[in-house]
PDB file of C-alpha atoms in Angstrom:
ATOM      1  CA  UNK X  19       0.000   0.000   0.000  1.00 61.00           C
ATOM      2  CA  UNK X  20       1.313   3.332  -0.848  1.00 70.00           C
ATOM      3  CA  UNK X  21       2.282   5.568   1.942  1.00 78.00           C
ATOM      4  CA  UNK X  22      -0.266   8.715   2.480  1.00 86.00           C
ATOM      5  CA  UNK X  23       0.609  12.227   2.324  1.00 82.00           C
ATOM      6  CA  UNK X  24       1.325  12.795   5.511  1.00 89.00           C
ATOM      7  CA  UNK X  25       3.150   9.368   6.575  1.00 89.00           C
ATOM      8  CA  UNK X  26       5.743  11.080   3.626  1.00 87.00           C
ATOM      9  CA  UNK X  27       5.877  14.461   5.051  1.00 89.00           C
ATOM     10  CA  UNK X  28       6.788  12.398   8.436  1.00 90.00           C
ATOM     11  CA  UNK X  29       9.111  10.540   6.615  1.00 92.00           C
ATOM     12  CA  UNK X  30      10.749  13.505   5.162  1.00 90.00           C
ATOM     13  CA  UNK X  31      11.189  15.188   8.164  1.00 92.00           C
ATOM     14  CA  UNK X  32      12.611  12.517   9.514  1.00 93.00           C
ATOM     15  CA  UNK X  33      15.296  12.277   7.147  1.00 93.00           C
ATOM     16  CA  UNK X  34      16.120  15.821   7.745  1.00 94.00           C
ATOM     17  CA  UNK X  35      16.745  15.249  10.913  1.00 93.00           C
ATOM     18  CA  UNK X  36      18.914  12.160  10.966  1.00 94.00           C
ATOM     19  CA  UNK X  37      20.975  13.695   7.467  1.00 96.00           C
ATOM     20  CA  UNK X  38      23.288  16.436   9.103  1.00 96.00           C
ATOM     21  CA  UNK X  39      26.690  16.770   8.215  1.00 96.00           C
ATOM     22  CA  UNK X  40      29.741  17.519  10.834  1.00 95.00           C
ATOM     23  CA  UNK X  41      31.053  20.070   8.339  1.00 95.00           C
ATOM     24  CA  UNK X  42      30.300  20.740   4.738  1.00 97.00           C
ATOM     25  CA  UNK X  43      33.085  22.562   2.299  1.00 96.00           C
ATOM     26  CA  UNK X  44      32.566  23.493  -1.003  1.00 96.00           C
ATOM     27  CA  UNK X  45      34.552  19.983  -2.214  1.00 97.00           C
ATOM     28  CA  UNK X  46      31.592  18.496  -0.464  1.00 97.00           C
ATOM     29  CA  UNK X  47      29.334  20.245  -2.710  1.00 98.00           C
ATOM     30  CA  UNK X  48      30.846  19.099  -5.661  1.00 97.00           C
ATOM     31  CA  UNK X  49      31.559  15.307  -4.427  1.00 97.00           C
ATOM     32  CA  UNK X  50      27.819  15.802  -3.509  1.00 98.00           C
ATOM     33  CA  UNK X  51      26.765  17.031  -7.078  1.00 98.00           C
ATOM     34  CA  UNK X  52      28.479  14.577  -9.348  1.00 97.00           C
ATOM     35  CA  UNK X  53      27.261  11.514  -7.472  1.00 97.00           C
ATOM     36  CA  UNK X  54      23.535  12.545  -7.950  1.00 97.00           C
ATOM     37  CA  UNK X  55      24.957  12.903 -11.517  1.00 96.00           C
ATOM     38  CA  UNK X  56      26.011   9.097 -11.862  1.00 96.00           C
ATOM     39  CA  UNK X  57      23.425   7.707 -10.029  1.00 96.00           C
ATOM     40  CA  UNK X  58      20.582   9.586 -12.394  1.00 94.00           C
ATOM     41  CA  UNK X  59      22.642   8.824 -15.175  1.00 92.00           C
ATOM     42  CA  UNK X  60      22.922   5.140 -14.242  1.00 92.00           C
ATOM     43  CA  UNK X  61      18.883   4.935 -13.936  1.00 91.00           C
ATOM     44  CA  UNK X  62      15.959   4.274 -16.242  1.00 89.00           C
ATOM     45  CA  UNK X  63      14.512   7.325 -16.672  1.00 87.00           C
ATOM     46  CA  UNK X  64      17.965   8.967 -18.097  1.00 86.00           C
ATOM     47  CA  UNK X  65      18.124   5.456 -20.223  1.00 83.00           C
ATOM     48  CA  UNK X  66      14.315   6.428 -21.316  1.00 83.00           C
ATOM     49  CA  UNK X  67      15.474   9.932 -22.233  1.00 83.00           C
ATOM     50  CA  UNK X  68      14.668  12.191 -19.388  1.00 88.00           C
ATOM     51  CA  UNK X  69      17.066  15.157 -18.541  1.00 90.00           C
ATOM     52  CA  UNK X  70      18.391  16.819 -15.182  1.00 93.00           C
ATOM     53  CA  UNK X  71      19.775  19.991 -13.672  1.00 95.00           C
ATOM     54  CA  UNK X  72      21.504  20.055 -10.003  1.00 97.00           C
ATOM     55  CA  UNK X  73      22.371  22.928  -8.200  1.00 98.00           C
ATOM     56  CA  UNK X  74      23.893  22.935  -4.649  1.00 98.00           C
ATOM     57  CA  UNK X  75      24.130  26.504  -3.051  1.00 98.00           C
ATOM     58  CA  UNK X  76      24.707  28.089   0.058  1.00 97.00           C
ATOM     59  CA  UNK X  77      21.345  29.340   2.000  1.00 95.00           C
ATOM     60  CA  UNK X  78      22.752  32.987   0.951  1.00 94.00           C
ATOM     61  CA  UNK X  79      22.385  32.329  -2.792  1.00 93.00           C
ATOM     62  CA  UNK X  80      26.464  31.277  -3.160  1.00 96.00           C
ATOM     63  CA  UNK X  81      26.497  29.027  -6.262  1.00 97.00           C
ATOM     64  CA  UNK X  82      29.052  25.686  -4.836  1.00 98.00           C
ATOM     65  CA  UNK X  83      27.631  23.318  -7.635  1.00 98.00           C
ATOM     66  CA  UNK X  84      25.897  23.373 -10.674  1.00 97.00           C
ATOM     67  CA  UNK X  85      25.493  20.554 -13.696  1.00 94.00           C
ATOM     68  CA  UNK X  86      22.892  19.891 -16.591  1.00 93.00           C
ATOM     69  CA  UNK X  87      22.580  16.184 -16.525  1.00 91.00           C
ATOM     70  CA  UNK X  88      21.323  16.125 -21.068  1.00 83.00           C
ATOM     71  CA  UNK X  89      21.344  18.341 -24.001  1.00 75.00           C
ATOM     72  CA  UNK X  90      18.051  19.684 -24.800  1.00 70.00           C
ATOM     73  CA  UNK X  91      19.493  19.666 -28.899  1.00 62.00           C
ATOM     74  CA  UNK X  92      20.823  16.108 -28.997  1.00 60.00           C
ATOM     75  CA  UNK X  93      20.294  14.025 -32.284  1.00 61.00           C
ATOM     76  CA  UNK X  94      19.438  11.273 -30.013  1.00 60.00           C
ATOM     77  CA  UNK X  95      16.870  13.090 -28.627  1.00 57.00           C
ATOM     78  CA  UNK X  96      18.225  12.202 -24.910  1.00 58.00           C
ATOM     79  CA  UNK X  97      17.991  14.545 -22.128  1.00 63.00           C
ATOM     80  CA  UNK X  98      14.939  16.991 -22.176  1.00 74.00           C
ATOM     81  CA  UNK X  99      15.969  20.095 -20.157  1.00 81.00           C
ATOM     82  CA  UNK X 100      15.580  23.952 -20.752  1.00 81.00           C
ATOM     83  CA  UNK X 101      15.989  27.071 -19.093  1.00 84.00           C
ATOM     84  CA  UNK X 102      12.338  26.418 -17.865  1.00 86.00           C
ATOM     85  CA  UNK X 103      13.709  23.493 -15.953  1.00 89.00           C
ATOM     86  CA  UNK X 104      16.638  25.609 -13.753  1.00 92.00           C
ATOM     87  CA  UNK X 105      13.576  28.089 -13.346  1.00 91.00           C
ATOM     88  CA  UNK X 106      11.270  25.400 -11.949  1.00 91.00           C
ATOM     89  CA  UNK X 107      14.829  23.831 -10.112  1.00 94.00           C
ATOM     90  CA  UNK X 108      15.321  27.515  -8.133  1.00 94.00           C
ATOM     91  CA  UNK X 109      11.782  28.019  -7.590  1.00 92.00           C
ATOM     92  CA  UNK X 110      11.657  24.846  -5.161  1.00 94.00           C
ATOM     93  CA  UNK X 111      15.235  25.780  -3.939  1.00 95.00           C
ATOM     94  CA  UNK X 112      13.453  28.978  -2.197  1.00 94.00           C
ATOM     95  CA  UNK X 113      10.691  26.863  -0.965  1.00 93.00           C
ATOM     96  CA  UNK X 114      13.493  25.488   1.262  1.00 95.00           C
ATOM     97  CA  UNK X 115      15.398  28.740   2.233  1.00 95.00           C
ATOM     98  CA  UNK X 116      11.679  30.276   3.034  1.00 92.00           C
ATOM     99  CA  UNK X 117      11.043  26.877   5.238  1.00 93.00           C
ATOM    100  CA  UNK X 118      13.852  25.540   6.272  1.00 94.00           C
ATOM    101  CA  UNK X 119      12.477  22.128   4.988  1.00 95.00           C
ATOM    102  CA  UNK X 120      12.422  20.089   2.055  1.00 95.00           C
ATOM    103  CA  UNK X 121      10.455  20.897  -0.875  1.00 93.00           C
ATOM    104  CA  UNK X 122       9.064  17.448  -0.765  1.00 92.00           C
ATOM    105  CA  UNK X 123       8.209  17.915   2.937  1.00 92.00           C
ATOM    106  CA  UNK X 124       6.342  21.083   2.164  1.00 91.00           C
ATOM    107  CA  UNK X 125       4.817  19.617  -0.948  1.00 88.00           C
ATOM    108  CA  UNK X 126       2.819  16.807   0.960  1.00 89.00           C
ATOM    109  CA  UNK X 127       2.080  18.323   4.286  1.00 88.00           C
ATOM    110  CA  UNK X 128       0.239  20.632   1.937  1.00 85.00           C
ATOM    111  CA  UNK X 129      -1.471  18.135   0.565  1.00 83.00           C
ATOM    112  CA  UNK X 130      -2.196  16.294   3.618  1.00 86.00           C
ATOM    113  CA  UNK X 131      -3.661  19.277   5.336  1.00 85.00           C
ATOM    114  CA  UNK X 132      -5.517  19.989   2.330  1.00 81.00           C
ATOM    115  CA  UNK X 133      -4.151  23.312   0.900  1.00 77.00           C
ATOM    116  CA  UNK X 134      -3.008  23.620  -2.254  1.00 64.00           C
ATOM    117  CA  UNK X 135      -0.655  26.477  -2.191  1.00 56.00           C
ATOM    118  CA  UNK X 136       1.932  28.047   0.066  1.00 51.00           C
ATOM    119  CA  UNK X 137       0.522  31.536   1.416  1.00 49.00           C
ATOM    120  CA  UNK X 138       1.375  33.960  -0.748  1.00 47.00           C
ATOM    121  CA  UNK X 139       2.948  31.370  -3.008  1.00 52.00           C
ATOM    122  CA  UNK X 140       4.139  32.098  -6.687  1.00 54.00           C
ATOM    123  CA  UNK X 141       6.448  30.623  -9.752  1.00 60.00           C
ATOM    124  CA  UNK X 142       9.049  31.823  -7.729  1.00 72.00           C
ATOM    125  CA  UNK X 143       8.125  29.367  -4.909  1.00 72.00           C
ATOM    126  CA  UNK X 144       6.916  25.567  -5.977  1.00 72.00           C
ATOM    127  CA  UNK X 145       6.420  23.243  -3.482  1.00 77.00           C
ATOM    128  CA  UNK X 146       7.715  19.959  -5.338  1.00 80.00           C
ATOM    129  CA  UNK X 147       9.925  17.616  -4.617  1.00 85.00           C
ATOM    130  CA  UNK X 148      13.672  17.689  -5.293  1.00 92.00           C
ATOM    131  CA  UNK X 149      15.385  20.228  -2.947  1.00 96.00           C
ATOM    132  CA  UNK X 150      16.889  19.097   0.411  1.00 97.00           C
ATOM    133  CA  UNK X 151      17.816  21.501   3.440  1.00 97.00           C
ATOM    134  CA  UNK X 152      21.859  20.682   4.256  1.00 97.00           C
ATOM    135  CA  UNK X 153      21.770  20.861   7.899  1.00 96.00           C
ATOM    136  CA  UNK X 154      25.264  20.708  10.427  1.00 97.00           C
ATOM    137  CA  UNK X 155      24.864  18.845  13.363  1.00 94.00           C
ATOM    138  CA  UNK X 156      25.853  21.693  15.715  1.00 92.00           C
ATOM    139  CA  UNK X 157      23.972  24.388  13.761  1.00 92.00           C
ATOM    140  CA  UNK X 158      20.333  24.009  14.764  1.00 91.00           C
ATOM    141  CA  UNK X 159      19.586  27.332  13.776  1.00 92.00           C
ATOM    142  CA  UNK X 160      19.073  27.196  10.241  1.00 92.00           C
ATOM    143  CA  UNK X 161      20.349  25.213   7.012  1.00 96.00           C
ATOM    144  CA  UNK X 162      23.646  26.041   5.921  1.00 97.00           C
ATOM    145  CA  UNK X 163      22.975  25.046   1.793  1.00 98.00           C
ATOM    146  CA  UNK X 164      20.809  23.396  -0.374  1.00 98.00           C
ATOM    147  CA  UNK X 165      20.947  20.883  -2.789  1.00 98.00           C
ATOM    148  CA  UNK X 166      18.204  20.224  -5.321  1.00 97.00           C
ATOM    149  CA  UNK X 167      17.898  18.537  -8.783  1.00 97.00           C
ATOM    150  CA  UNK X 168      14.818  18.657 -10.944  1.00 94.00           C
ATOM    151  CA  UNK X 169      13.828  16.210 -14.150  1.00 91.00           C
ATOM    152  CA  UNK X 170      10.411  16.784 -13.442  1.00 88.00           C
ATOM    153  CA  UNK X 171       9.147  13.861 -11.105  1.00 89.00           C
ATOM    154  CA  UNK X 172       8.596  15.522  -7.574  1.00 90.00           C
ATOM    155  CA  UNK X 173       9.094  12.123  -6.014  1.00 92.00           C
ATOM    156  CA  UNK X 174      11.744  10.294  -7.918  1.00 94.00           C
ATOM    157  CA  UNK X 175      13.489  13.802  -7.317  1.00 95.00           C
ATOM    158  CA  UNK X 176      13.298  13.545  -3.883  1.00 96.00           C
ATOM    159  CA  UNK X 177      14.214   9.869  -3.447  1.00 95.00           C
ATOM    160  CA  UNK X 178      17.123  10.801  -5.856  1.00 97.00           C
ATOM    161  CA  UNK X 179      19.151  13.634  -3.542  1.00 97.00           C
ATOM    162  CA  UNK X 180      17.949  11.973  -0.599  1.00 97.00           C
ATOM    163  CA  UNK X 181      19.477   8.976  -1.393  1.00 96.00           C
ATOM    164  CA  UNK X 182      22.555  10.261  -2.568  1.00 97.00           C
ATOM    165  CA  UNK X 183      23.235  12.527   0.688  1.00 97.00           C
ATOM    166  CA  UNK X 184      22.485   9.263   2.663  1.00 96.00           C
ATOM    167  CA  UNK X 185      25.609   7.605   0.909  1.00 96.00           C
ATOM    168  CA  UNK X 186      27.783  10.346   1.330  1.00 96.00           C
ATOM    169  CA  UNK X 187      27.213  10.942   5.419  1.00 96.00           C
ATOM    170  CA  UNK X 188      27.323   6.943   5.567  1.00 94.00           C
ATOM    171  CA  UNK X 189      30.977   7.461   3.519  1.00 92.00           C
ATOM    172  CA  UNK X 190      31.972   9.998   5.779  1.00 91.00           C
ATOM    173  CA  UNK X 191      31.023   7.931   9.203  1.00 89.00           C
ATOM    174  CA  UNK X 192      32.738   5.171   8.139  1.00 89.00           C
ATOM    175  CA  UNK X 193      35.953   7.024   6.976  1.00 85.00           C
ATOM    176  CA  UNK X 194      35.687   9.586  10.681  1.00 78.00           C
ATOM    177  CA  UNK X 195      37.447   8.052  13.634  1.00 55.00           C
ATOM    178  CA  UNK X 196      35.252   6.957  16.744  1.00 51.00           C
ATOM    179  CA  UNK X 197      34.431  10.866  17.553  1.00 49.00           C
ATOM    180  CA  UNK X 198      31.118  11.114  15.398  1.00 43.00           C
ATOM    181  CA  UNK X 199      29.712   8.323  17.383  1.00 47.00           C
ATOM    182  CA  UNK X 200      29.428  11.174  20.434  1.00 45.00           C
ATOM    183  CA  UNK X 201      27.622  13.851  18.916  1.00 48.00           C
ATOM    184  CA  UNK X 202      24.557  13.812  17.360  1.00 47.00           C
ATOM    185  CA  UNK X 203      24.514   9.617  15.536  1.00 48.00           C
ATOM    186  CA  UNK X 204      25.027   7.382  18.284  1.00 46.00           C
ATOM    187  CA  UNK X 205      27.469   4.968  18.297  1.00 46.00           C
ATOM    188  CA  UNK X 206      27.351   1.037  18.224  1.00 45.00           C
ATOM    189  CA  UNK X 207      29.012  -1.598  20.543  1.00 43.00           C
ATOM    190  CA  UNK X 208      32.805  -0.793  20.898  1.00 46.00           C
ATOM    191  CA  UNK X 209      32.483   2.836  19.295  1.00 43.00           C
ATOM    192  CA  UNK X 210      31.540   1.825  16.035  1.00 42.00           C
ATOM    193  CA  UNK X 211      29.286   3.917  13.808  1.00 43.00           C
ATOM    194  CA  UNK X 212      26.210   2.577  12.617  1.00 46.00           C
ATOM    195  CA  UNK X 213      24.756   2.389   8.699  1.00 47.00           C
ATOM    196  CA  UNK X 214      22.390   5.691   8.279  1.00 52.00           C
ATOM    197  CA  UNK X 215      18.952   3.463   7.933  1.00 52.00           C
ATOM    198  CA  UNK X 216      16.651   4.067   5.262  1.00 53.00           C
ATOM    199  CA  UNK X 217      12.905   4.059   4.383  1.00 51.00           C
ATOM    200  CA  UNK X 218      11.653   1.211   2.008  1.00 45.00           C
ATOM    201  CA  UNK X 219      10.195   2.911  -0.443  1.00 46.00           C
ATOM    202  CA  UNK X 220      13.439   5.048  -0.558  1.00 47.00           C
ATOM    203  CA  UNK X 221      15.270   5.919  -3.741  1.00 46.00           C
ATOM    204  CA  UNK X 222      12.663   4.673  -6.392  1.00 52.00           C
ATOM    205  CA  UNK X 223      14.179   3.701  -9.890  1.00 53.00           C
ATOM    206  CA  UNK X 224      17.477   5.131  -8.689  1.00 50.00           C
ATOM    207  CA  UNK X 225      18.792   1.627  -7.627  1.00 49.00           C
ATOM    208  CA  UNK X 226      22.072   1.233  -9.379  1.00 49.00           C
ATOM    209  CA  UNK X 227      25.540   2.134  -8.794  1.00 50.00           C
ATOM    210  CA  UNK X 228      25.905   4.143  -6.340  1.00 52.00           C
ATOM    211  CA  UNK X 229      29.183   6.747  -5.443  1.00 54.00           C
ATOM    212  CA  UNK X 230      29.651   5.229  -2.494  1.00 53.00           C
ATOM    213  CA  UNK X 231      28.913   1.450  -2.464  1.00 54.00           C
ATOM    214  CA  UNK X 232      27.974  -1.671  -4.769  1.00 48.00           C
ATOM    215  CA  UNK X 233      25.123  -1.696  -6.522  1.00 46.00           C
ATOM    216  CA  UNK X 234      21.692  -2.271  -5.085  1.00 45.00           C
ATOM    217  CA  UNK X 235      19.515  -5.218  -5.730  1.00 47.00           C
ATOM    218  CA  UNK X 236      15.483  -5.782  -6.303  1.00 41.00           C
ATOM    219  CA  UNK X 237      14.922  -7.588  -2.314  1.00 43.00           C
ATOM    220  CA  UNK X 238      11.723  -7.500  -1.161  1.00 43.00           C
ATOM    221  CA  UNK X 239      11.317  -4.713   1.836  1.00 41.00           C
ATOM    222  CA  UNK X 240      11.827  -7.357   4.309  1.00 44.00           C
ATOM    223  CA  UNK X 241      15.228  -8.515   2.841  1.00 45.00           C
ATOM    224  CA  UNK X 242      16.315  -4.758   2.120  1.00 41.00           C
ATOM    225  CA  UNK X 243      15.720  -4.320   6.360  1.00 39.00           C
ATOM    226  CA  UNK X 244      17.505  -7.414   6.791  1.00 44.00           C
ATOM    227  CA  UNK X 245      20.100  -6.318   4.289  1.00 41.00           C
ATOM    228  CA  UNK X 246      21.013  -2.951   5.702  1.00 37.00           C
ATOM    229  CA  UNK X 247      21.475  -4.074   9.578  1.00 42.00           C
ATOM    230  CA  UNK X 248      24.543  -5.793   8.247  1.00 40.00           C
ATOM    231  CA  UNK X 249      25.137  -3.439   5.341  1.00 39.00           C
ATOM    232  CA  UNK X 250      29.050  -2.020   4.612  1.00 37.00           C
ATOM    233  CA  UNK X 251      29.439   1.263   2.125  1.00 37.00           C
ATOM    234  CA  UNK X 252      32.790   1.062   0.599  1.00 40.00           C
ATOM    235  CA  UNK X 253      34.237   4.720  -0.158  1.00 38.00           C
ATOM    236  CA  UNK X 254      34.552   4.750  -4.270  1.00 37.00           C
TER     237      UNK X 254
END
């Protein structure tokens, strides 16, 4: 059964609670970009022609990463993006800085409380999915950047940059010493630093090769919960 609008907006703000970084640099941002590059690349929907554009930017507006993922002109027809789509990408990038949460967040506790727009809401502000609040752990104040991509599926959107920022923080537990285990993730037996878990439904047609581990296989959710208890990302 598919999850209802608001068990996703839980979900979602869940994740942005449990995905904060210890620091983030601007080589973060671009180690960050490029692997949501692969992984769309490596899916069905870039093999079925769809196009992307990523941006990853400071809450201020500072530019750290941008990429067009297709070529609107190419004779194989691959890759359907326009300056309408890094309009559409910004407009759900200021959903976040006005919120503080993900546009996917926004986008279905909207729906789930039965409004359909943001107050005062405008093309300048779309509440779809595919822009994620970077949060540090000791910074509860506010976000510190953004990163969003847009190919025009709110959801796969979502699942995509979600999923990819899970691999990274996983990468960068597992290559930190025994000292991220005391602050805000909390440690396993003997200091060790546990697998960042994920939802089921979690990264959509965006199973294959990831950045930061082997590919993923088709297990049933049961197997997946099994699979990622035991689960070991290996830095690429």
């Amino acid at each position: 059964m598919a999850a209802s609008d608001a068990q996703q907006a839980f979900h979602s703000l869940e994740d942005e609670g449990r995905f904060r970084f210890p620091s983030f640099t601007s080589n973060d941002a671009v180690t960050l970009g490029l692997s949501i590059r692969k992984r769309f690349r490596g899916s069905n929907r870039h093999a079925k022609g769809k196009g992307l554009v990523i941006s990853i930017q400071t809450i201020a507006g500072h530019p750290l990463f941008s990429c067009t993922v297709g070529d609107l002109g190419h004779p194989s027809g691959l890759g359907d993006t326009s300056l309408d789509s890094w309009e559409c990408l910004e407009s759900m990038i200021n959903v976040t800085k006005r919120t503080g949460h993900s546009s996917y967040y926004v986008a279905t506790g909207m729906r789930a409380a039965g409004m359909a727009l943001l107050p005062q809401a405008s093309n300048d502000s779309r509440p779809m999915g595919g822009s994620f609040p970077i949060w540090l752990e000791n910074a509860p104040c506010c976000p510190i950047a953004v990163v969003a991509a847009y190919s025009g599926s709110s959801l796969d959107d979502h699942q995509l940059v979600v999923g990819t920022v899970r691999d990274y923080l996983t990468k960068i537990m597992r290559n930190s010493t025994g000292t991220i285990a005391a602050t805000s993730v909390a440690g396993g037996p003997n200091g060790s630093v546990p697998v960042i878990p994920r939802h089921d439904q979690e990264y959509g047609d965006f199973g294959g090769e990831s950045e930061f581990g082997p590919p993923r296989n088709t297990s049933t959710p049961a197997q997946e919960t099994n699979k990622y208890d035991h689960e070991t990302i290996h830095a690429g």
